[in-house]
Amino acid sequence: MIGGIAFGAALLSALAVGLVSLVGLVYQLVNRTFVNQALPWLLALTAGMLLGNVFFHLLPEASHESLEPYPVVLGFLGGALVFWMLDGLFHRRHREVGNPHGSLGYLTLVGDGFHNFIDGLVIGTSYLIHVELGMATTLAVLLHELPQELGESGTLVYSGFTPKKVVRLNMLVSLTAVLGVLVSFGMQHWLLISPALLLAFTAGGFLYVALGRLLPELFRKSRLARVRVSYVAVLCLGLAMVFGIQKIQPHVHHQAPKTHHFHTAPFGFVQRP
């Protein structure tokens, strides 16, 4: 009975996280001229939040989840490499249709999908431990998602998507959080892939999007030193926001601490205690 309550609460929490994507509706309500003026600053804020997620959330969590450093390093490099290749494919396709910024939008959606899936895993695992911890985790994730979704929605608008399409795509991608909850409850004894690999892979992808796409895009928009410095300042604000939110977010890990004994199998398969 308690397990059923926890599962239902976890699903509702994942859906609540998905509803945060509706923040993109603000771009339909605000004057288009104002949106165009604000977009560079939103891109800078998004870059900062992505880097904050990499260094203050994803990589520390990956290091905790892994007994060895190799899965973290390989996952991180693999994520950066895969996103670089995806960027090349997306860019070639959108250059042919006359929208060179379109690849940035699709990269953002892919990264957001991975991140939402991890959020779903964290929410589901926290509810498996205790319902109150699940509720606290959900609140922290909501606080974390709101500013990031606002910035990522702006990135999609900059990439050429209409505000209505942005909301639809974000809602669709947010369903990966529900998938994460289903995986966490469906595989309580076996995880089919090491959490460290998934966390590190997403971190590598986020790093590429922030440093390989967003920052060069911003610096192409203005050659004035004072404007570029202001972009970096907003980026640092995004870093600080993630750092502050991370301080209040409960940490939920998928496996026992490193001092505990548990069995591992090849290729990142992990038996849960």
mmCIF file with all atom_site columns, N, CA and C in Angstrom, residues 85-128:
data_model
loop_
_atom_site.group_PDB
_atom_site.id
_atom_site.type_symbol
_atom_site.label_atom_id
_atom_site.label_alt_id
_atom_site.label_comp_id
_atom_site.label_asym_id
_atom_site.label_entity_id
_atom_site.label_seq_id
_atom_site.pdbx_PDB_ins_code
_atom_site.Cartn_x
_atom_site.Cartn_y
_atom_site.Cartn_z
_atom_site.occupancy
_atom_site.B_iso_or_equiv
_atom_site.pdbx_formal_charge
_atom_site.auth_seq_id
_atom_site.auth_comp_id
_atom_site.auth_asym_id
_atom_site.auth_atom_id
_atom_site.pdbx_PDB_model_num
ATOM 1   N N  . MET A 1 85  ? 28.953 15.633 -32.469 1.00 0.00 ? 85  MET A N  1
ATOM 2   C CA . MET A 1 85  ? 28.528 14.988 -33.715 1.00 0.00 ? 85  MET A CA 1
ATOM 3   C C  . MET A 1 85  ? 27.075 15.333 -34.047 1.00 0.00 ? 85  MET A C  1
ATOM 4   N N  . LEU A 1 86  ? 26.215 15.341 -33.035 1.00 0.00 ? 86  LEU A N  1
ATOM 5   C CA . LEU A 1 86  ? 24.824 15.723 -33.270 1.00 0.00 ? 86  LEU A CA 1
ATOM 6   C C  . LEU A 1 86  ? 24.732 17.155 -33.774 1.00 0.00 ? 86  LEU A C  1
ATOM 7   N N  . ASP A 1 87  ? 25.554 18.019 -33.217 1.00 0.00 ? 87  ASP A N  1
ATOM 8   C CA . ASP A 1 87  ? 25.554 19.416 -33.650 1.00 0.00 ? 87  ASP A CA 1
ATOM 9   C C  . ASP A 1 87  ? 25.911 19.513 -35.127 1.00 0.00 ? 87  ASP A C  1
ATOM 10  N N  . GLY A 1 88  ? 26.903 18.728 -35.551 1.00 0.00 ? 88  GLY A N  1
ATOM 11  C CA . GLY A 1 88  ? 27.279 18.736 -36.958 1.00 0.00 ? 88  GLY A CA 1
ATOM 12  C C  . GLY A 1 88  ? 26.151 18.266 -37.855 1.00 0.00 ? 88  GLY A C  1
ATOM 13  N N  . LEU A 1 89  ? 25.448 17.208 -37.442 1.00 0.00 ? 89  LEU A N  1
ATOM 14  C CA . LEU A 1 89  ? 24.328 16.696 -38.233 1.00 0.00 ? 89  LEU A CA 1
ATOM 15  C C  . LEU A 1 89  ? 23.184 17.702 -38.288 1.00 0.00 ? 89  LEU A C  1
ATOM 16  N N  . PHE A 1 90  ? 22.818 18.248 -37.114 1.00 0.00 ? 90  PHE A N  1
ATOM 17  C CA . PHE A 1 90  ? 21.724 19.222 -37.062 1.00 0.00 ? 90  PHE A CA 1
ATOM 18  C C  . PHE A 1 90  ? 22.072 20.480 -37.861 1.00 0.00 ? 90  PHE A C  1
ATOM 19  N N  . HIS A 1 91  ? 23.336 20.929 -37.728 1.00 0.00 ? 91  HIS A N  1
ATOM 20  C CA . HIS A 1 91  ? 23.739 22.173 -38.396 1.00 0.00 ? 91  HIS A CA 1
ATOM 21  C C  . HIS A 1 91  ? 23.692 22.014 -39.910 1.00 0.00 ? 91  HIS A C  1
ATOM 22  N N  . ARG A 1 92  ? 24.158 20.868 -40.406 1.00 0.00 ? 92  ARG A N  1
ATOM 23  C CA . ARG A 1 92  ? 24.125 20.633 -41.850 1.00 0.00 ? 92  ARG A CA 1
ATOM 24  C C  . ARG A 1 92  ? 22.684 20.647 -42.370 1.00 0.00 ? 92  ARG A C  1
ATOM 25  N N  . ARG A 1 93  ? 21.802 20.015 -41.626 1.00 0.00 ? 93  ARG A N  1
ATOM 26  C CA . ARG A 1 93  ? 20.401 19.950 -42.049 1.00 0.00 ? 93  ARG A CA 1
ATOM 27  C C  . ARG A 1 93  ? 19.753 21.327 -42.056 1.00 0.00 ? 93  ARG A C  1
ATOM 28  N N  . HIS A 1 94  ? 19.989 22.112 -41.008 1.00 0.00 ? 94  HIS A N  1
ATOM 29  C CA . HIS A 1 94  ? 19.326 23.410 -40.919 1.00 0.00 ? 94  HIS A CA 1
ATOM 30  C C  . HIS A 1 94  ? 19.980 24.465 -41.805 1.00 0.00 ? 94  HIS A C  1
ATOM 31  N N  . ARG A 1 95  ? 21.248 24.284 -42.117 1.00 0.00 ? 95  ARG A N  1
ATOM 32  C CA . ARG A 1 95  ? 21.895 25.202 -43.051 1.00 0.00 ? 95  ARG A CA 1
ATOM 33  C C  . ARG A 1 95  ? 21.281 25.052 -44.431 1.00 0.00 ? 95  ARG A C  1
ATOM 34  N N  . GLU A 1 96  ? 20.874 23.824 -44.762 1.00 0.00 ? 96  GLU A N  1
ATOM 35  C CA . GLU A 1 96  ? 20.251 23.589 -46.061 1.00 0.00 ? 96  GLU A CA 1
ATOM 36  C C  . GLU A 1 96  ? 18.888 24.265 -46.184 1.00 0.00 ? 96  GLU A C  1
ATOM 37  N N  . VAL A 1 97  ? 18.184 24.410 -45.062 1.00 0.00 ? 97  VAL A N  1
ATOM 38  C CA . VAL A 1 97  ? 16.863 25.046 -45.093 1.00 0.00 ? 97  VAL A CA 1
ATOM 39  C C  . VAL A 1 97  ? 16.931 26.515 -44.699 1.00 0.00 ? 97  VAL A C  1
ATOM 40  N N  . GLY A 1 98  ? 18.137 27.058 -44.540 1.00 0.00 ? 98  GLY A N  1
ATOM 41  C CA . GLY A 1 98  ? 18.296 28.478 -44.278 1.00 0.00 ? 98  GLY A CA 1
ATOM 42  C C  . GLY A 1 98  ? 18.121 28.888 -42.835 1.00 0.00 ? 98  GLY A C  1
ATOM 43  N N  . ASN A 1 99  ? 18.318 27.974 -41.879 1.00 0.00 ? 99  ASN A N  1
ATOM 44  C CA . ASN A 1 99  ? 18.203 28.318 -40.460 1.00 0.00 ? 99  ASN A CA 1
ATOM 45  C C  . ASN A 1 99  ? 19.437 27.806 -39.729 1.00 0.00 ? 99  ASN A C  1
ATOM 46  N N  . PRO A 1 100 ? 20.531 28.581 -39.751 1.00 0.00 ? 100 PRO A N  1
ATOM 47  C CA . PRO A 1 100 ? 21.785 28.103 -39.164 1.00 0.00 ? 100 PRO A CA 1
ATOM 48  C C  . PRO A 1 100 ? 21.738 27.937 -37.650 1.00 0.00 ? 100 PRO A C  1
ATOM 49  N N  . HIS A 1 101 ? 20.739 28.589 -36.992 1.00 0.00 ? 101 HIS A N  1
ATOM 50  C CA . HIS A 1 101 ? 20.652 28.490 -35.535 1.00 0.00 ? 101 HIS A CA 1
ATOM 51  C C  . HIS A 1 101 ? 19.797 27.316 -35.080 1.00 0.00 ? 101 HIS A C  1
ATOM 52  N N  . GLY A 1 102 ? 19.147 26.615 -36.004 1.00 0.00 ? 102 GLY A N  1
ATOM 53  C CA . GLY A 1 102 ? 18.229 25.553 -35.629 1.00 0.00 ? 102 GLY A CA 1
ATOM 54  C C  . GLY A 1 102 ? 18.889 24.412 -34.880 1.00 0.00 ? 102 GLY A C  1
ATOM 55  N N  . SER A 1 103 ? 20.154 24.119 -35.211 1.00 0.00 ? 103 SER A N  1
ATOM 56  C CA . SER A 1 103 ? 20.836 23.009 -34.543 1.00 0.00 ? 103 SER A CA 1
ATOM 57  C C  . SER A 1 103 ? 20.992 23.266 -33.054 1.00 0.00 ? 103 SER A C  1
ATOM 58  N N  . LEU A 1 104 ? 21.169 24.536 -32.675 1.00 0.00 ? 104 LEU A N  1
ATOM 59  C CA . LEU A 1 104 ? 21.291 24.873 -31.259 1.00 0.00 ? 104 LEU A CA 1
ATOM 60  C C  . LEU A 1 104 ? 20.023 24.503 -30.504 1.00 0.00 ? 104 LEU A C  1
ATOM 61  N N  . GLY A 1 105 ? 18.874 24.732 -31.124 1.00 0.00 ? 105 GLY A N  1
ATOM 62  C CA . GLY A 1 105 ? 17.609 24.402 -30.485 1.00 0.00 ? 105 GLY A CA 1
ATOM 63  C C  . GLY A 1 105 ? 17.454 22.917 -30.248 1.00 0.00 ? 105 GLY A C  1
ATOM 64  N N  . TYR A 1 106 ? 17.805 22.115 -31.248 1.00 0.00 ? 106 TYR A N  1
ATOM 65  C CA . TYR A 1 106 ? 17.660 20.672 -31.094 1.00 0.00 ? 106 TYR A CA 1
ATOM 66  C C  . TYR A 1 106 ? 18.669 20.111 -30.104 1.00 0.00 ? 106 TYR A C  1
ATOM 67  N N  . LEU A 1 107 ? 19.880 20.667 -30.062 1.00 0.00 ? 107 LEU A N  1
ATOM 68  C CA . LEU A 1 107 ? 20.843 20.247 -29.042 1.00 0.00 ? 107 LEU A CA 1
ATOM 69  C C  . LEU A 1 107 ? 20.314 20.543 -27.649 1.00 0.00 ? 107 LEU A C  1
ATOM 70  N N  . THR A 1 108 ? 19.683 21.710 -27.498 1.00 0.00 ? 108 THR A N  1
ATOM 71  C CA . THR A 1 108 ? 19.106 22.082 -26.206 1.00 0.00 ? 108 THR A CA 1
ATOM 72  C C  . THR A 1 108 ? 18.027 21.096 -25.787 1.00 0.00 ? 108 THR A C  1
ATOM 73  N N  . LEU A 1 109 ? 17.200 20.684 -26.731 1.00 0.00 ? 109 LEU A N  1
ATOM 74  C CA . LEU A 1 109 ? 16.137 19.725 -26.415 1.00 0.00 ? 109 LEU A CA 1
ATOM 75  C C  . LEU A 1 109 ? 16.713 18.372 -26.001 1.00 0.00 ? 109 LEU A C  1
ATOM 76  N N  . VAL A 1 110 ? 17.756 17.915 -26.707 1.00 0.00 ? 110 VAL A N  1
ATOM 77  C CA . VAL A 1 110 ? 18.376 16.632 -26.370 1.00 0.00 ? 110 VAL A CA 1
ATOM 78  C C  . VAL A 1 110 ? 18.968 16.683 -24.956 1.00 0.00 ? 110 VAL A C  1
ATOM 79  N N  . GLY A 1 111 ? 19.696 17.749 -24.666 1.00 0.00 ? 111 GLY A N  1
ATOM 80  C CA . GLY A 1 111 ? 20.278 17.886 -23.335 1.00 0.00 ? 111 GLY A CA 1
ATOM 81  C C  . GLY A 1 111 ? 19.221 17.975 -22.251 1.00 0.00 ? 111 GLY A C  1
ATOM 82  N N  . ASP A 1 112 ? 18.138 18.715 -22.529 1.00 0.00 ? 112 ASP A N  1
ATOM 83  C CA . ASP A 1 112 ? 17.058 18.841 -21.556 1.00 0.00 ? 112 ASP A CA 1
ATOM 84  C C  . ASP A 1 112 ? 16.390 17.491 -21.318 1.00 0.00 ? 112 ASP A C  1
ATOM 85  N N  . GLY A 1 113 ? 16.277 16.684 -22.368 1.00 0.00 ? 113 GLY A N  1
ATOM 86  C CA . GLY A 1 113 ? 15.685 15.362 -22.214 1.00 0.00 ? 113 GLY A CA 1
ATOM 87  C C  . GLY A 1 113 ? 16.488 14.479 -21.276 1.00 0.00 ? 113 GLY A C  1
ATOM 88  N N  . PHE A 1 114 ? 17.809 14.470 -21.449 1.00 0.00 ? 114 PHE A N  1
ATOM 89  C CA . PHE A 1 114 ? 18.660 13.689 -20.554 1.00 0.00 ? 114 PHE A CA 1
ATOM 90  C C  . PHE A 1 114 ? 18.555 14.193 -19.117 1.00 0.00 ? 114 PHE A C  1
ATOM 91  N N  . HIS A 1 115 ? 18.552 15.513 -18.967 1.00 0.00 ? 115 HIS A N  1
ATOM 92  C CA . HIS A 1 115 ? 18.505 16.099 -17.630 1.00 0.00 ? 115 HIS A CA 1
ATOM 93  C C  . HIS A 1 115 ? 17.185 15.779 -16.935 1.00 0.00 ? 115 HIS A C  1
ATOM 94  N N  . ASN A 1 116 ? 16.071 15.881 -17.663 1.00 0.00 ? 116 ASN A N  1
ATOM 95  C CA . ASN A 1 116 ? 14.768 15.560 -17.079 1.00 0.00 ? 116 ASN A CA 1
ATOM 96  C C  . ASN A 1 116 ? 14.688 14.083 -16.687 1.00 0.00 ? 116 ASN A C  1
ATOM 97  N N  . PHE A 1 117 ? 15.294 13.218 -17.502 1.00 0.00 ? 117 PHE A N  1
ATOM 98  C CA . PHE A 1 117 ? 15.308 11.794 -17.161 1.00 0.00 ? 117 PHE A CA 1
ATOM 99  C C  . PHE A 1 117 ? 16.038 11.571 -15.841 1.00 0.00 ? 117 PHE A C  1
ATOM 100 N N  . ILE A 1 118 ? 17.173 12.252 -15.662 1.00 0.00 ? 118 ILE A N  1
ATOM 101 C CA . ILE A 1 118 ? 17.914 12.137 -14.404 1.00 0.00 ? 118 ILE A CA 1
ATOM 102 C C  . ILE A 1 118 ? 17.075 12.663 -13.244 1.00 0.00 ? 118 ILE A C  1
ATOM 103 N N  . ASP A 1 119 ? 16.383 13.797 -13.458 1.00 0.00 ? 119 ASP A N  1
ATOM 104 C CA . ASP A 1 119 ? 15.504 14.320 -12.416 1.00 0.00 ? 119 ASP A CA 1
ATOM 105 C C  . ASP A 1 119 ? 14.446 13.291 -12.035 1.00 0.00 ? 119 ASP A C  1
ATOM 106 N N  . GLY A 1 120 ? 13.895 12.593 -13.035 1.00 0.00 ? 120 GLY A N  1
ATOM 107 C CA . GLY A 1 120 ? 12.914 11.555 -12.752 1.00 0.00 ? 120 GLY A CA 1
ATOM 108 C C  . GLY A 1 120 ? 13.498 10.421 -11.933 1.00 0.00 ? 120 GLY A C  1
ATOM 109 N N  . LEU A 1 121 ? 14.738 10.014 -12.262 1.00 0.00 ? 121 LEU A N  1
ATOM 110 C CA . LEU A 1 121 ? 15.413 8.974  -11.475 1.00 0.00 ? 121 LEU A CA 1
ATOM 111 C C  . LEU A 1 121 ? 15.601 9.424  -10.029 1.00 0.00 ? 121 LEU A C  1
ATOM 112 N N  . VAL A 1 122 ? 16.026 10.672 -9.851  1.00 0.00 ? 122 VAL A N  1
ATOM 113 C CA . VAL A 1 122 ? 16.258 11.193 -8.506  1.00 0.00 ? 122 VAL A CA 1
ATOM 114 C C  . VAL A 1 122 ? 14.948 11.258 -7.721  1.00 0.00 ? 122 VAL A C  1
ATOM 115 N N  . ILE A 1 123 ? 13.885 11.757 -8.362  1.00 0.00 ? 123 ILE A N  1
ATOM 116 C CA . ILE A 1 123 ? 12.592 11.851 -7.684  1.00 0.00 ? 123 ILE A CA 1
ATOM 117 C C  . ILE A 1 123 ? 12.084 10.462 -7.317  1.00 0.00 ? 123 ILE A C  1
ATOM 118 N N  . GLY A 1 124 ? 12.134 9.527  -8.274  1.00 0.00 ? 124 GLY A N  1
ATOM 119 C CA . GLY A 1 124 ? 11.660 8.181  -7.999  1.00 0.00 ? 124 GLY A CA 1
ATOM 120 C C  . GLY A 1 124 ? 12.434 7.513  -6.886  1.00 0.00 ? 124 GLY A C  1
ATOM 121 N N  . THR A 1 125 ? 13.757 7.634  -6.912  1.00 0.00 ? 125 THR A N  1
ATOM 122 C CA . THR A 1 125 ? 14.586 7.010  -5.884  1.00 0.00 ? 125 THR A CA 1
ATOM 123 C C  . THR A 1 125 ? 14.326 7.618  -4.525  1.00 0.00 ? 125 THR A C  1
ATOM 124 N N  . SER A 1 126 ? 14.115 8.925  -4.465  1.00 0.00 ? 126 SER A N  1
ATOM 125 C CA . SER A 1 126 ? 13.852 9.584  -3.176  1.00 0.00 ? 126 SER A CA 1
ATOM 126 C C  . SER A 1 126 ? 12.520 9.123  -2.590  1.00 0.00 ? 126 SER A C  1
ATOM 127 N N  . TYR A 1 127 ? 11.510 8.915  -3.427  1.00 0.00 ? 127 TYR A N  1
ATOM 128 C CA . TYR A 1 127 ? 10.238 8.401  -2.923  1.00 0.00 ? 127 TYR A CA 1
ATOM 129 C C  . TYR A 1 127 ? 10.360 6.950  -2.464  1.00 0.00 ? 127 TYR A C  1
ATOM 130 N N  . LEU A 1 128 ? 11.243 6.187  -3.083  1.00 0.00 ? 128 LEU A N  1
ATOM 131 C CA . LEU A 1 128 ? 11.480 4.819  -2.626  1.00 0.00 ? 128 LEU A CA 1
ATOM 132 C C  . LEU A 1 128 ? 12.070 4.797  -1.223  1.00 0.00 ? 128 LEU A C  1
#
